[in-house]
Amino acid sequence: MKVSLKIIALLSFFYLNVLAQSKTTSFSIKEKKPVDLVNVFLGSSGDHGQMSPAASYPFSMLSIGPQTYPKTHTGYEYLAKKFEGFTHNRFEGVGCQGSGGNLFVKPFLGDDPKASELIKSTEKAVPGYYEVGFENKIKASFSVVGNAGKHVYQLPAGKKGIYIDLSYAFNGAFVEEEHVIKNNTISGWIESKTTCSVGKYRIYYYLEIKNNINWEEVANHKFIARLGLEPGSVEVNVALSSVSAEAAKLAINTHSMTEMMSESSAYWNKNLSKITVNGDLKDAKLFYSLLYRTMQSPYVISDQDGQYRNTKGEVQKDKQIRYNGWAIWDNYRTQLPLLSIITPDRYAGMVTSIGDLYVSGKKDYAGQKEPSNTVRSEHAIVVLLDAYRKGYPVDFAKIADSLEKEVQGLDYKSPDKALESSYDNWAMAEIFKILKNPQKVEIYKNKALEYKKYWNKDFKDMSKRDVDQMQARGLYQGTIWQYRWFVPYDFKGLVALDGGEESYLAKLDEFFARDLYNHANEPDLQVPLMYNITRQGYKSQYWMHQLAADTVIQNYFNDNSRGIGSYIGKIYLNQPDAYLRTMDDDAGAMSAWYIFTASGFSPACVGWPVYYLNVPLFPSVTYHLPDGKTFKVETENFSLKNKYIKQVFLNGKPFNKNYITQDDINKGGVLKIVSSANPIKVSATENWISSIE
């Protein structure tokens, strides 16, 4: 009897232990909030993502983050111990050594800010909140809600103050500023160069210190707010606006730090919960950390009363929220399509804002009067076409002349530019179909078809010595091999140019067999999906899984080099050195690629509301849509070893396609993907193939 009781006790203990382990290794939305899974330090070390742990808020132009020495593109290096201070904006994950870094603030002890070193001793951060402690007993914490933020500094007894540098900006990008000091406040505007120093942007700010202070000007644009000798906390409220310092003042949030943290966390959780996953906890943490990155930009530039400035610097007013801060060349294939599904209300404003660029003066990179920092906007015409076909209102008649002017001025000087410009000409032809102008449809369709001439000249013959060399023949951040596939609007024509399906498949197989694909940048981002236009779609299923969740070999890097030593390992890791060396997140582009792949569907061709299928990385992924609808992707026989699609069901009925549409998603329902460890080499699916005809 005693032996039996021991066995029962051991079995009970074993069962409870397994149960406890399963709870720690699996994730369910019912048990834990997505916001609690986010690692804001992902990608914040070295050249492995160019992200920061700054306190931020979804799509806010304000983010309060640390400036370390040394720094990366966002001003922060995870491994750095020495801090210079804190700034109020940065463009997450973009190149050209980063941009932003305005309105520099540094708490200090003693008389001289330069002599008071900030050496990190403790640090923690979550979405909407950042905190750091220093060896000299200063502690700093920050939170952001909307375009308003708060600093709280804990300072020991003795001489101390807050140093403010209005001329600080990354890479010497500061241009000019104007300010007004009144009592315990400083307000005004700061003008700086945009990312890559192409244009200029102006932000308005209002900053108030909630303590008794004495102002002291120490140099041009540089000030000290001297504090009392007693120990205690110093509270600083700050807000940004695209319109005026007065508008920034009205946006100031006077809630306590605890209240702001709670409000910011709740709103982040609301946004992150628009996609819920069930599965491995470790994978869920990576998923939500990357989903968080897709919601940093573009930036809200509308004030609470609806006022905003356009790219001419003119004050406008509208009920619909406006946005700025574009990286469209980088993220039009991933981040923007994702936002079109998960934030339709915001995306409508983004689409209107992109359309506004053609009214107020659009540049490929940036103008001289941008209302916020920005990067680039090539292929905006494709985004507008894509949005229209997804049901978003676009007034093409209003901007048709400006669209034409842009397309007519496109560059064909290099092989990559020729293909990219042809894409925009195709979009122009499709827009004139919508406008029922057959004459112009033919003009731009024929112009788009000229891609064949350029393709035959530079991309057909792959026996030349320079086809795997970065930037050969004037290419931008890519090789001939990587750019030869960039005809997303006419896959049918591309296969014909390549000699038919057998020849096309042979070249595609060679491309991957020789590890010529480069996930460190965007030029060939769509290529893993391109088996889907053939009878060997299972190879796309393999590569999407491999690149998202398994070991790969990468030979190319984002510094325009082919590495002497290959990178071998996973691309997506939940750690500070997260990505490939030199790989930027590019304003959520690479994060959104992962989110789509993990969900089981990815955009096939921006301009058509179509998504190719792959096996998801979770047993179930649910998209929460407007009006209480949900679109759920379930995986039967789920295992990370099961990379291949055996069968698909949509709402319980067999689904004989290798793609779904935006309409399928928006209607809601359940997409069941039956997975297999073995490729299904004989498939009768209906394959979506783009065609210019």
mmCIF file of N, CA and C in Angstrom, residues 613-614 616 619 631-637 645-655 660 669-675:
data_model
loop_
_atom_site.group_PDB
_atom_site.id
_atom_site.type_symbol
_atom_site.label_atom_id
_atom_site.label_comp_id
_atom_site.label_asym_id
_atom_site.label_seq_id
_atom_site.Cartn_x
_atom_site.Cartn_y
_atom_site.Cartn_z
ATOM 1 N N LEU A 613 0.663 31.729 -49.609
ATOM 2 C CA LEU A 613 0.575 30.962 -48.363
ATOM 3 C C LEU A 613 1.878 30.224 -48.059
ATOM 4 N N ASN A 614 2.149 30.082 -46.768
ATOM 5 C CA ASN A 614 3.205 29.193 -46.283
ATOM 6 C C ASN A 614 2.756 28.617 -44.946
ATOM 7 N N PRO A 616 2.539 28.457 -41.149
ATOM 8 C CA PRO A 616 2.840 29.423 -40.080
ATOM 9 C C PRO A 616 3.846 28.879 -39.076
ATOM 10 N N PRO A 619 0.896 27.258 -33.920
ATOM 11 C CA PRO A 619 -0.307 26.424 -34.126
ATOM 12 C C PRO A 619 -1.523 27.247 -34.532
ATOM 13 N N PHE A 631 -9.817 36.775 -38.285
ATOM 14 C CA PHE A 631 -9.293 35.879 -39.317
ATOM 15 C C PHE A 631 -8.242 35.015 -38.645
ATOM 16 N N LYS A 632 -8.536 33.727 -38.535
ATOM 17 C CA LYS A 632 -7.674 32.812 -37.797
ATOM 18 C C LYS A 632 -6.994 31.836 -38.754
ATOM 19 N N VAL A 633 -5.685 31.690 -38.577
ATOM 20 C CA VAL A 633 -4.921 30.709 -39.350
ATOM 21 C C VAL A 633 -4.514 29.586 -38.405
ATOM 22 N N GLU A 634 -5.063 28.410 -38.623
ATOM 23 C CA GLU A 634 -4.755 27.232 -37.801
ATOM 24 C C GLU A 634 -3.839 26.293 -38.572
ATOM 25 N N THR A 635 -2.902 25.680 -37.857
ATOM 26 C CA THR A 635 -2.004 24.718 -38.484
ATOM 27 C C THR A 635 -2.247 23.332 -37.906
ATOM 28 N N GLU A 636 -2.683 22.429 -38.741
ATOM 29 C CA GLU A 636 -2.870 21.032 -38.323
ATOM 30 C C GLU A 636 -1.540 20.304 -38.488
ATOM 31 N N ASN A 637 -1.240 19.382 -37.577
ATOM 32 C CA ASN A 637 0.041 18.664 -37.543
ATOM 33 C C ASN A 637 1.199 19.635 -37.300
ATOM 34 N N ILE A 645 3.010 22.630 -47.102
ATOM 35 C CA ILE A 645 1.548 22.626 -47.094
ATOM 36 C C ILE A 645 1.042 21.368 -47.790
ATOM 37 N N LYS A 646 0.266 20.586 -47.061
ATOM 38 C CA LYS A 646 -0.332 19.376 -47.630
ATOM 39 C C LYS A 646 -1.724 19.664 -48.168
ATOM 40 N N GLN A 647 -2.483 20.466 -47.409
ATOM 41 C CA GLN A 647 -3.865 20.763 -47.791
ATOM 42 C C GLN A 647 -4.301 22.045 -47.092
ATOM 43 N N VAL A 648 -5.274 22.755 -47.670
ATOM 44 C CA VAL A 648 -5.775 23.990 -47.097
ATOM 45 C C VAL A 648 -7.297 23.974 -47.089
ATOM 46 N N PHE A 649 -7.870 24.477 -46.002
ATOM 47 C CA PHE A 649 -9.324 24.619 -45.894
ATOM 48 C C PHE A 649 -9.638 26.054 -45.488
ATOM 49 N N LEU A 650 -10.651 26.639 -46.101
ATOM 50 C CA LEU A 650 -11.129 27.961 -45.711
ATOM 51 C C LEU A 650 -12.568 27.831 -45.243
ATOM 52 N N ASN A 651 -12.770 28.122 -43.966
ATOM 53 C CA ASN A 651 -14.092 27.989 -43.344
ATOM 54 C C ASN A 651 -14.680 26.594 -43.556
ATOM 55 N N GLY A 652 -13.809 25.590 -43.391
ATOM 56 C CA GLY A 652 -14.238 24.197 -43.439
ATOM 57 C C GLY A 652 -14.305 23.583 -44.818
ATOM 58 N N LYS A 653 -14.115 24.374 -45.858
ATOM 59 C CA LYS A 653 -14.199 23.852 -47.226
ATOM 60 C C LYS A 653 -12.810 23.780 -47.854
ATOM 61 N N PRO A 654 -12.546 22.742 -48.655
ATOM 62 C CA PRO A 654 -11.245 22.652 -49.326
ATOM 63 C C PRO A 654 -10.946 23.923 -50.119
ATOM 64 N N PHE A 655 -9.726 24.396 -49.996
ATOM 65 C CA PHE A 655 -9.313 25.650 -50.629
ATOM 66 C C PHE A 655 -8.151 25.326 -51.556
ATOM 67 N N ILE A 660 -4.297 33.766 -50.773
ATOM 68 C CA ILE A 660 -5.555 34.347 -50.309
ATOM 69 C C ILE A 660 -5.543 35.816 -50.684
ATOM 70 N N GLY A 669 -12.948 34.570 -40.662
ATOM 71 C CA GLY A 669 -13.127 33.132 -40.823
ATOM 72 C C GLY A 669 -11.906 32.378 -40.356
ATOM 73 N N VAL A 670 -11.825 31.118 -40.755
ATOM 74 C CA VAL A 670 -10.728 30.247 -40.329
ATOM 75 C C VAL A 670 -10.055 29.640 -41.557
ATOM 76 N N LEU A 671 -8.767 29.864 -41.677
ATOM 77 C CA LEU A 671 -7.951 29.234 -42.707
ATOM 78 C C LEU A 671 -7.159 28.124 -42.034
ATOM 79 N N LYS A 672 -7.435 26.891 -42.408
ATOM 80 C CA LYS A 672 -6.703 25.761 -41.818
ATOM 81 C C LYS A 672 -5.664 25.269 -42.816
ATOM 82 N N ILE A 673 -4.408 25.230 -42.367
ATOM 83 C CA ILE A 673 -3.309 24.727 -43.185
ATOM 84 C C ILE A 673 -2.838 23.404 -42.588
ATOM 85 N N VAL A 674 -2.963 22.342 -43.361
ATOM 86 C CA VAL A 674 -2.486 21.021 -42.931
ATOM 87 C C VAL A 674 -1.028 20.920 -43.358
ATOM 88 N N SER A 675 -0.147 20.765 -42.391
ATOM 89 C CA SER A 675 1.286 20.788 -42.698
ATOM 90 C C SER A 675 1.856 19.383 -42.808
#
